[in-house]
JSON list of C-alpha atoms and ligand atoms in Angstrom, two decimals:
[
{"chain": "A", "resi": 27, "resn": "MET", "atom": "CA", "xyz": [10.91, 14.52, 5.69]},
{"chain": "A", "resi": 28, "resn": "ILE", "atom": "CA", "xyz": [10.91, 12.40, 2.55]},
{"chain": "A", "resi": 29, "resn": "LEU", "atom": "CA", "xyz": [12.01, 8.84, 3.31]},
{"chain": "A", "resi": 30, "resn": "PRO", "atom": "CA", "xyz": [13.55, 6.43, 0.81]},
{"chain": "A", "resi": 31, "resn": "ILE", "atom": "CA", "xyz": [11.08, 3.82, -0.43]},
{"chain": "A", "resi": 32, "resn": "VAL", "atom": "CA", "xyz": [12.36, 0.26, -0.13]},
{"chain": "A", "resi": 33, "resn": "ALA", "atom": "CA", "xyz": [12.57, -1.52, -3.49]},
{"chain": "A", "resi": 34, "resn": "TYR", "atom": "CA", "xyz": [11.39, -5.00, -4.48]},
{"chain": "A", "resi": 35, "resn": "GLY", "atom": "CA", "xyz": [13.73, -7.69, -3.18]},
{"chain": "A", "resi": 36, "resn": "ASP", "atom": "CA", "xyz": [14.30, -6.19, 0.26]},
{"chain": "A", "resi": 37, "resn": "PRO", "atom": "CA", "xyz": [13.45, -8.82, 2.93]},
{"chain": "A", "resi": 38, "resn": "VAL", "atom": "CA", "xyz": [11.42, -6.26, 4.93]},
{"chain": "A", "resi": 39, "resn": "LEU", "atom": "CA", "xyz": [8.75, -6.41, 2.20]},
{"chain": "A", "resi": 40, "resn": "LYS", "atom": "CA", "xyz": [8.35, -10.17, 2.71]},
{"chain": "A", "resi": 41, "resn": "LYS", "atom": "CA", "xyz": [8.03, -10.05, 6.49]},
{"chain": "A", "resi": 42, "resn": "GLU", "atom": "CA", "xyz": [4.80, -10.18, 8.47]},
{"chain": "A", "resi": 43, "resn": "ALA", "atom": "CA", "xyz": [4.74, -6.83, 10.30]},
{"chain": "A", "resi": 44, "resn": "GLU", "atom": "CA", "xyz": [4.21, -6.34, 14.06]},
{"chain": "A", "resi": 45, "resn": "GLU", "atom": "CA", "xyz": [1.26, -4.62, 15.74]},
{"chain": "A", "resi": 46, "resn": "ILE", "atom": "CA", "xyz": [2.01, -1.36, 17.53]},
{"chain": "A", "resi": 47, "resn": "ASP", "atom": "CA", "xyz": [0.49, 0.27, 20.61]},
{"chain": "A", "resi": 48, "resn": "GLN", "atom": "CA", "xyz": [0.08, 3.83, 21.86]},
{"chain": "A", "resi": 49, "resn": "ASN", "atom": "CA", "xyz": [3.62, 3.87, 23.23]},
{"chain": "A", "resi": 50, "resn": "TYR", "atom": "CA", "xyz": [5.16, 3.62, 19.78]},
{"chain": "A", "resi": 51, "resn": "PRO", "atom": "CA", "xyz": [7.71, 6.46, 19.72]},
{"chain": "A", "resi": 52, "resn": "ASP", "atom": "CA", "xyz": [7.16, 9.52, 17.50]},
{"chain": "A", "resi": 53, "resn": "LEU", "atom": "CA", "xyz": [4.19, 8.00, 15.70]},
{"chain": "A", "resi": 54, "resn": "GLN", "atom": "CA", "xyz": [2.77, 11.34, 14.47]},
{"chain": "A", "resi": 55, "resn": "LYS", "atom": "CA", "xyz": [6.14, 12.32, 12.99]},
{"chain": "A", "resi": 56, "resn": "LEU", "atom": "CA", "xyz": [6.34, 8.96, 11.21]},
{"chain": "A", "resi": 57, "resn": "ILE", "atom": "CA", "xyz": [2.80, 9.40, 9.82]},
{"chain": "A", "resi": 58, "resn": "ASP", "atom": "CA", "xyz": [3.61, 12.94, 8.60]},
{"chain": "A", "resi": 59, "resn": "ASP", "atom": "CA", "xyz": [6.80, 11.69, 6.94]},
{"chain": "A", "resi": 60, "resn": "MET", "atom": "CA", "xyz": [4.92, 8.84, 5.28]},
{"chain": "A", "resi": 61, "resn": "PHE", "atom": "CA", "xyz": [2.34, 11.25, 3.80]},
{"chain": "A", "resi": 62, "resn": "GLU", "atom": "CA", "xyz": [5.11, 13.52, 2.53]},
{"chain": "A", "resi": 63, "resn": "THR", "atom": "CA", "xyz": [6.90, 10.51, 1.03]},
{"chain": "A", "resi": 64, "resn": "MET", "atom": "CA", "xyz": [3.73, 9.16, -0.59]},
{"chain": "A", "resi": 65, "resn": "TYR", "atom": "CA", "xyz": [2.72, 12.50, -2.13]},
{"chain": "A", "resi": 66, "resn": "HIS", "atom": "CA", "xyz": [6.24, 13.08, -3.42]},
{"chain": "A", "resi": 67, "resn": "ALA", "atom": "CA", "xyz": [6.13, 9.68, -5.17]},
{"chain": "A", "resi": 68, "resn": "LYS", "atom": "CA", "xyz": [2.54, 10.30, -6.41]},
{"chain": "A", "resi": 69, "resn": "GLY", "atom": "CA", "xyz": [1.19, 7.18, -4.70]},
{"chain": "A", "resi": 70, "resn": "VAL", "atom": "CA", "xyz": [-2.29, 6.53, -3.30]},
{"chain": "A", "resi": 71, "resn": "GLY", "atom": "CA", "xyz": [-1.10, 4.29, -0.47]},
{"chain": "A", "resi": 72, "resn": "LEU", "atom": "CA", "xyz": [2.07, 3.61, 1.49]},
{"chain": "A", "resi": 73, "resn": "ALA", "atom": "CA", "xyz": [2.70, 0.91, 4.09]},
{"chain": "A", "resi": 74, "resn": "ALA", "atom": "CA", "xyz": [5.34, 1.18, 6.83]},
{"chain": "A", "resi": 75, "resn": "PRO", "atom": "CA", "xyz": [7.38, -1.81, 5.54]},
{"chain": "A", "resi": 76, "resn": "GLN", "atom": "CA", "xyz": [7.91, 0.22, 2.35]},
{"chain": "A", "resi": 77, "resn": "ILE", "atom": "CA", "xyz": [9.94, 2.73, 4.33]},
{"chain": "A", "resi": 78, "resn": "GLY", "atom": "CA", "xyz": [11.76, -0.05, 6.17]},
{"chain": "A", "resi": 79, "resn": "LYS", "atom": "CA", "xyz": [9.60, -0.31, 9.31]},
{"chain": "A", "resi": 80, "resn": "SER", "atom": "CA", "xyz": [8.03, -3.70, 9.91]},
{"chain": "A", "resi": 81, "resn": "ILE", "atom": "CA", "xyz": [4.92, -2.42, 11.73]},
{"chain": "A", "resi": 82, "resn": "ARG", "atom": "CA", "xyz": [1.20, -2.69, 10.99]},
{"chain": "A", "resi": 83, "resn": "LEU", "atom": "CA", "xyz": [0.62, 0.87, 9.81]},
{"chain": "A", "resi": 84, "resn": "PHE", "atom": "CA", "xyz": [-0.38, 2.24, 6.43]},
{"chain": "A", "resi": 85, "resn": "ILE", "atom": "CA", "xyz": [-1.69, 5.49, 5.02]},
{"chain": "A", "resi": 86, "resn": "VAL", "atom": "CA", "xyz": [-3.88, 6.19, 2.00]},
{"chain": "A", "resi": 87, "resn": "ASP", "atom": "CA", "xyz": [-5.15, 9.11, -0.03]},
{"chain": "A", "resi": 88, "resn": "GLY", "atom": "CA", "xyz": [-7.35, 7.92, -2.87]},
{"chain": "A", "resi": 89, "resn": "SER", "atom": "CA", "xyz": [-8.22, 11.38, -4.22]},
{"chain": "A", "resi": 90, "resn": "PRO", "atom": "CA", "xyz": [-6.25, 10.87, -7.49]},
{"chain": "A", "resi": 91, "resn": "PHE", "atom": "CA", "xyz": [-8.86, 8.20, -8.31]},
{"chain": "A", "resi": 92, "resn": "ALA", "atom": "CA", "xyz": [-11.66, 10.79, -8.25]},
{"chain": "A", "resi": 93, "resn": "ASP", "atom": "CA", "xyz": [-12.57, 11.15, -11.89]},
{"chain": "A", "resi": 94, "resn": "GLU", "atom": "CA", "xyz": [-14.31, 14.47, -12.13]},
{"chain": "A", "resi": 95, "resn": "GLU", "atom": "CA", "xyz": [-14.21, 14.74, -15.89]},
{"chain": "A", "resi": 96, "resn": "GLU", "atom": "CA", "xyz": [-16.27, 11.64, -16.63]},
{"chain": "A", "resi": 97, "resn": "ASP", "atom": "CA", "xyz": [-19.93, 12.19, -17.57]},
{"chain": "A", "resi": 98, "resn": "GLU", "atom": "CA", "xyz": [-20.91, 8.86, -16.09]},
{"chain": "A", "resi": 99, "resn": "PRO", "atom": "CA", "xyz": [-19.63, 8.66, -12.51]},
{"chain": "A", "resi": 100, "resn": "ASP", "atom": "CA", "xyz": [-17.60, 5.50, -11.90]},
{"chain": "A", "resi": 101, "resn": "PRO", "atom": "CA", "xyz": [-19.39, 3.62, -9.09]},
{"chain": "A", "resi": 102, "resn": "LYS", "atom": "CA", "xyz": [-16.05, 2.20, -7.91]},
{"chain": "A", "resi": 103, "resn": "ALA", "atom": "CA", "xyz": [-14.85, 5.77, -7.24]},
{"chain": "A", "resi": 104, "resn": "ALA", "atom": "CA", "xyz": [-17.73, 6.64, -4.87]},
{"chain": "A", "resi": 105, "resn": "GLY", "atom": "CA", "xyz": [-16.37, 8.56, -1.87]},
{"chain": "A", "resi": 106, "resn": "ILE", "atom": "CA", "xyz": [-12.77, 8.23, -3.01]},
{"chain": "A", "resi": 107, "resn": "GLU", "atom": "CA", "xyz": [-12.13, 12.00, -3.00]},
{"chain": "A", "resi": 108, "resn": "ASN", "atom": "CA", "xyz": [-12.35, 11.95, 0.81]},
{"chain": "A", "resi": 109, "resn": "PHE", "atom": "CA", "xyz": [-10.48, 8.71, 1.31]},
{"chain": "A", "resi": 110, "resn": "LYS", "atom": "CA", "xyz": [-7.46, 10.07, 3.17]},
{"chain": "A", "resi": 111, "resn": "LYS", "atom": "CA", "xyz": [-6.79, 7.92, 6.21]},
{"chain": "A", "resi": 112, "resn": "VAL", "atom": "CA", "xyz": [-4.33, 6.34, 8.58]},
{"chain": "A", "resi": 113, "resn": "PHE", "atom": "CA", "xyz": [-4.86, 2.66, 9.39]},
{"chain": "A", "resi": 114, "resn": "ILE", "atom": "CA", "xyz": [-3.18, 1.13, 12.42]},
{"chain": "A", "resi": 115, "resn": "ASN", "atom": "CA", "xyz": [-3.35, -2.61, 13.24]},
{"chain": "A", "resi": 116, "resn": "LEU", "atom": "CA", "xyz": [-6.02, -3.08, 10.57]},
{"chain": "A", "resi": 117, "resn": "ILE", "atom": "CA", "xyz": [-7.69, -6.45, 10.24]},
{"chain": "A", "resi": 118, "resn": "ILE", "atom": "CA", "xyz": [-9.75, -7.48, 7.21]},
{"chain": "A", "resi": 119, "resn": "GLU", "atom": "CA", "xyz": [-12.64, -9.19, 8.99]},
{"chain": "A", "resi": 120, "resn": "GLU", "atom": "CA", "xyz": [-14.52, -10.13, 5.84]},
{"chain": "A", "resi": 121, "resn": "GLU", "atom": "CA", "xyz": [-14.27, -9.81, 2.06]},
{"chain": "A", "resi": 122, "resn": "SER", "atom": "CA", "xyz": [-17.37, -10.03, -0.12]},
{"chain": "A", "resi": 123, "resn": "GLY", "atom": "CA", "xyz": [-18.69, -9.39, -3.62]},
{"chain": "A", "resi": 124, "resn": "ASP", "atom": "CA", "xyz": [-17.44, -10.49, -7.01]},
{"chain": "A", "resi": 125, "resn": "LYS", "atom": "CA", "xyz": [-13.79, -10.47, -7.89]},
{"chain": "A", "resi": 126, "resn": "TRP", "atom": "CA", "xyz": [-12.78, -7.74, -10.33]},
{"chain": "A", "resi": 127, "resn": "ALA", "atom": "CA", "xyz": [-9.54, -7.09, -12.15]},
{"chain": "A", "resi": 128, "resn": "PHE", "atom": "CA", "xyz": [-7.56, -3.89, -11.78]},
{"chain": "A", "resi": 129, "resn": "GLN", "atom": "CA", "xyz": [-4.08, -2.93, -12.99]},
{"chain": "A", "resi": 130, "resn": "GLU", "atom": "CA", "xyz": [-2.18, -2.47, -9.76]},
{"chain": "A", "resi": 131, "resn": "GLY", "atom": "CA", "xyz": [1.15, -0.80, -9.32]},
{"chain": "A", "resi": 132, "resn": "CYS", "atom": "CA", "xyz": [3.35, -0.34, -6.26]},
{"chain": "A", "resi": 133, "resn": "LEU", "atom": "CA", "xyz": [5.85, 2.33, -5.22]},
{"chain": "A", "resi": 134, "resn": "SER", "atom": "CA", "xyz": [8.28, -0.47, -4.31]},
{"chain": "A", "resi": 135, "resn": "ILE", "atom": "CA", "xyz": [7.97, -1.95, -7.83]},
{"chain": "A", "resi": 136, "resn": "PRO", "atom": "CA", "xyz": [8.20, 1.09, -10.12]},
{"chain": "A", "resi": 137, "resn": "GLY", "atom": "CA", "xyz": [7.26, 0.74, -13.78]},
{"chain": "A", "resi": 138, "resn": "ILE", "atom": "CA", "xyz": [5.31, -2.51, -13.47]},
{"chain": "A", "resi": 139, "resn": "ARG", "atom": "CA", "xyz": [1.52, -2.69, -13.54]},
{"chain": "A", "resi": 140, "resn": "GLU", "atom": "CA", "xyz": [-0.46, -5.92, -13.74]},
{"chain": "A", "resi": 141, "resn": "ASN", "atom": "CA", "xyz": [-4.04, -7.05, -13.36]},
{"chain": "A", "resi": 142, "resn": "VAL", "atom": "CA", "xyz": [-4.87, -8.36, -9.91]},
{"chain": "A", "resi": 143, "resn": "HIS", "atom": "CA", "xyz": [-8.25, -9.90, -9.08]},
{"chain": "A", "resi": 144, "resn": "ARG", "atom": "CA", "xyz": [-9.76, -9.02, -5.71]},
{"chain": "A", "resi": 145, "resn": "GLN", "atom": "CA", "xyz": [-13.21, -8.99, -4.12]},
{"chain": "A", "resi": 146, "resn": "GLU", "atom": "CA", "xyz": [-15.31, -5.79, -4.22]},
{"chain": "A", "resi": 147, "resn": "ARG", "atom": "CA", "xyz": [-15.89, -5.12, -0.56]},
{"chain": "A", "resi": 148, "resn": "VAL", "atom": "CA", "xyz": [-14.05, -5.36, 2.76]},
{"chain": "A", "resi": 149, "resn": "LEU", "atom": "CA", "xyz": [-15.24, -5.15, 6.33]},
{"chain": "A", "resi": 150, "resn": "VAL", "atom": "CA", "xyz": [-12.31, -3.95, 8.44]},
{"chain": "A", "resi": 151, "resn": "THR", "atom": "CA", "xyz": [-11.44, -3.02, 12.00]},
{"chain": "A", "resi": 152, "resn": "TYR", "atom": "CA", "xyz": [-8.61, -0.62, 12.76]},
{"chain": "A", "resi": 153, "resn": "TYR", "atom": "CA", "xyz": [-7.34, 2.24, 14.90]},
{"chain": "A", "resi": 154, "resn": "ASP", "atom": "CA", "xyz": [-6.87, 5.72, 13.45]},
{"chain": "A", "resi": 155, "resn": "GLU", "atom": "CA", "xyz": [-3.99, 8.08, 14.30]},
{"chain": "A", "resi": 156, "resn": "ASN", "atom": "CA", "xyz": [-5.84, 9.22, 17.46]},
{"chain": "A", "resi": 157, "resn": "TRP", "atom": "CA", "xyz": [-6.27, 5.60, 18.58]},
{"chain": "A", "resi": 158, "resn": "ASN", "atom": "CA", "xyz": [-10.02, 5.64, 17.99]},
{"chain": "A", "resi": 159, "resn": "PHE", "atom": "CA", "xyz": [-11.30, 2.18, 17.08]},
{"chain": "A", "resi": 160, "resn": "HIS", "atom": "CA", "xyz": [-13.40, 1.77, 13.90]},
{"chain": "A", "resi": 161, "resn": "GLU", "atom": "CA", "xyz": [-15.39, -0.97, 12.23]},
{"chain": "A", "resi": 162, "resn": "GLU", "atom": "CA", "xyz": [-16.14, 0.06, 8.66]},
{"chain": "A", "resi": 163, "resn": "THR", "atom": "CA", "xyz": [-17.00, -1.27, 5.21]},
{"chain": "A", "resi": 164, "resn": "PHE", "atom": "CA", "xyz": [-15.21, -0.04, 2.08]},
{"chain": "A", "resi": 165, "resn": "GLU", "atom": "CA", "xyz": [-15.93, -0.77, -1.56]},
{"chain": "A", "resi": 166, "resn": "GLY", "atom": "CA", "xyz": [-14.49, -0.19, -5.02]},
{"chain": "A", "resi": 167, "resn": "TYR", "atom": "CA", "xyz": [-11.15, 1.63, -5.24]},
{"chain": "A", "resi": 168, "resn": "ALA", "atom": "CA", "xyz": [-11.08, 2.29, -1.49]},
{"chain": "A", "resi": 169, "resn": "ALA", "atom": "CA", "xyz": [-11.37, -1.45, -0.80]},
{"chain": "A", "resi": 170, "resn": "ARG", "atom": "CA", "xyz": [-8.76, -2.14, -3.49]},
{"chain": "A", "resi": 171, "resn": "ILE", "atom": "CA", "xyz": [-6.22, 0.22, -1.90]},
{"chain": "A", "resi": 172, "resn": "ILE", "atom": "CA", "xyz": [-6.84, -1.30, 1.55]},
{"chain": "A", "resi": 173, "resn": "GLN", "atom": "CA", "xyz": [-6.41, -4.84, 0.20]},
{"chain": "A", "resi": 174, "resn": "HIS", "atom": "CA", "xyz": [-3.12, -3.88, -1.49]},
{"chain": "A", "resi": 175, "resn": "GLU", "atom": "CA", "xyz": [-1.74, -2.11, 1.60]},
{"chain": "A", "resi": 176, "resn": "TYR", "atom": "CA", "xyz": [-2.96, -4.84, 3.95]},
{"chain": "A", "resi": 177, "resn": "ASP", "atom": "CA", "xyz": [-0.97, -7.30, 1.84]},
{"chain": "A", "resi": 178, "resn": "HIS", "atom": "CA", "xyz": [2.14, -5.19, 2.54]},
{"chain": "A", "resi": 179, "resn": "ILE", "atom": "CA", "xyz": [1.80, -5.57, 6.31]},
{"chain": "A", "resi": 180, "resn": "GLU", "atom": "CA", "xyz": [1.32, -9.31, 5.75]},
{"chain": "A", "resi": 181, "resn": "GLY", "atom": "CA", "xyz": [4.53, -9.48, 3.72]},
{"chain": "A", "resi": 182, "resn": "VAL", "atom": "CA", "xyz": [2.73, -9.97, 0.40]},
{"chain": "A", "resi": 183, "resn": "LEU", "atom": "CA", "xyz": [3.28, -8.01, -2.82]},
{"chain": "A", "resi": 184, "resn": "PHE", "atom": "CA", "xyz": [0.87, -7.67, -5.74]},
{"chain": "A", "resi": 185, "resn": "THR", "atom": "CA", "xyz": [3.29, -9.69, -7.88]},
{"chain": "A", "resi": 186, "resn": "ASP", "atom": "CA", "xyz": [2.67, -12.64, -5.52]},
{"chain": "A", "resi": 187, "resn": "HIS", "atom": "CA", "xyz": [-0.89, -12.79, -6.92]},
{"chain": "A", "resi": 188, "resn": "LEU", "atom": "CA", "xyz": [0.27, -13.24, -10.52]},
{"chain": "A", "resi": 189, "resn": "SER", "atom": "CA", "xyz": [0.38, -16.53, -12.39]},
{"chain": "A", "resi": 190, "resn": "PRO", "atom": "CA", "xyz": [3.75, -18.39, -12.44]},
{"chain": "A", "resi": 191, "resn": "LEU", "atom": "CA", "xyz": [4.04, -17.59, -16.16]},
{"chain": "A", "resi": 192, "resn": "LYS", "atom": "CA", "xyz": [3.44, -13.88, -15.65]},
{"chain": "A", "resi": 193, "resn": "LYS", "atom": "CA", "xyz": [6.00, -13.87, -12.83]},
{"chain": "A", "resi": 194, "resn": "LYS", "atom": "CA", "xyz": [8.54, -15.61, -15.01]},
{"chain": "A", "resi": 195, "resn": "LEU", "atom": "CA", "xyz": [8.08, -12.98, -17.70]},
{"chain": "A", "resi": 196, "resn": "LEU", "atom": "CA", "xyz": [8.69, -10.23, -15.13]},
{"chain": "A", "resi": 197, "resn": "LEU", "atom": "CA", "xyz": [11.74, -11.86, -13.50]},
{"chain": "A", "resi": 198, "resn": "LYS", "atom": "CA", "xyz": [14.37, -9.80, -15.29]},
{"chain": "A", "resi": 199, "resn": "ARG", "atom": "CA", "xyz": [12.59, -6.49, -14.70]},
{"chain": "A", "resi": 200, "resn": "LEU", "atom": "CA", "xyz": [12.06, -7.31, -11.01]},
{"chain": "A", "resi": 201, "resn": "GLY", "atom": "CA", "xyz": [15.76, -8.18, -10.72]},
{"chain": "A", "resi": 202, "resn": "ASN", "atom": "CA", "xyz": [16.70, -4.84, -12.24]},
{"chain": "A", "resi": 203, "resn": "ILE", "atom": "CA", "xyz": [14.50, -3.06, -9.70]},
{"chain": "A", "resi": 204, "resn": "SER", "atom": "CA", "xyz": [16.30, -4.84, -6.81]},
{"chain": "A", "resi": 205, "resn": "LEU", "atom": "CA", "xyz": [19.64, -3.77, -8.25]},
{"chain": "A", "resi": 206, "resn": "GLY", "atom": "CA", "xyz": [18.54, -0.19, -8.77]},
{"chain": "A", "resi": 207, "resn": "ALA", "atom": "CA", "xyz": [19.06, -0.54, -12.52]},
{"chain": "A", "resi": 208, "resn": "ILE", "atom": "CA", "xyz": [15.97, 1.54, -13.26]},
{"chain": "A", "resi": 209, "resn": "SER", "atom": "CA", "xyz": [15.10, 5.18, -13.59]},
{"chain": "A", "resi": 210, "resn": "VAL", "atom": "CA", "xyz": [12.70, 6.44, -10.95]},
{"chain": "A", "resi": 211, "resn": "ASP", "atom": "CA", "xyz": [11.90, 10.03, -9.96]},
{"chain": "A", "resi": 212, "resn": "TYR", "atom": "CA", "xyz": [11.61, 9.52, -6.19]},
{"chain": "A", "resi": 213, "resn": "LYS", "atom": "CA", "xyz": [14.05, 8.45, -3.50]},
{"chain": "A", "resi": 214, "resn": "MET", "atom": "CA", "xyz": [14.47, 4.67, -3.11]},
{"chain": "A", "resi": 215, "resn": "SER", "atom": "CA", "xyz": [16.73, 2.24, -1.31]},
{"chain": "A", "resi": 216, "resn": "PHE", "atom": "CA", "xyz": [17.72, -0.84, -3.27]},
{"chain": "A", "resi": 217, "resn": "PRO", "atom": "CA", "xyz": [18.57, -4.18, -1.62]},
{"chain": "A", "resi": 218, "resn": "GLY", "atom": "CA", "xyz": [21.27, -4.77, -4.25]},
{"chain": "A", "resi": 219, "resn": "ASN", "atom": "CA", "xyz": [23.10, -1.72, -2.92]},
{"chain": "A", "resi": 220, "resn": "LYS", "atom": "CA", "xyz": [23.90, -2.47, 0.74]},
{"chain": "A", "resi": 221, "resn": "LYS", "atom": "CA", "xyz": [25.09, 1.04, 1.55]},
{"chain": "A", "resi": 222, "resn": "GLN", "atom": "CA", "xyz": [21.65, 2.45, 0.97]},
{"chain": "A", "resi": 223, "resn": "ARG", "atom": "CA", "xyz": [19.93, -0.05, 3.24]},
{"chain": "A", "resi": 224, "resn": "MET", "atom": "CA", "xyz": [18.08, 1.78, 5.98]},
{"chain": "A", "resi": 225, "resn": "ILE", "atom": "CA", "xyz": [16.97, -0.86, 8.47]},
{"chain": "B", "resi": 6, "resn": "NI", "atom": "NI1", "xyz": [2.41, -1.34, -2.83]}
]
């Protein structure tokens, strides 16, 4: 089932999300719905707050970053074609490496892309959808997607990393997103339109 994606301005996107345990009801159904929703919107990551659930769960599929046509393989894309995962209660234990800039976008903020600087590598701990515990290191685009999605479960958006000037320049466009005064080709719920609120 395709779920509406919560737009910028909804308070659920600014909230620190709660851990879940194995008793969380219908978790597999929620995960399946999130993948369907993410693929429909052509995203590479989707966090539960973006579908209105304030829990520490996000999914990723980085395969669109696999650049098969390039002669020179992009080192940041190493392993990305198999980077389809479910992360539950993830913790970033350590970030390392140089900061690099990348134009990030977000399904909750359609039409806006801006450079965000983040470190190259993350050491994380998490549970997968079968409640197996993992400690793993990710780099390049995989690390980037994790850092962006982890921000979502912390109540942080990529626009929060921008300079005050950049934010000021985006104010009007962000306001239009909250009001639903944009054209977008996937299902969304806009905080400016109370009827569509789904929490
Ligand atoms: Ni996002």
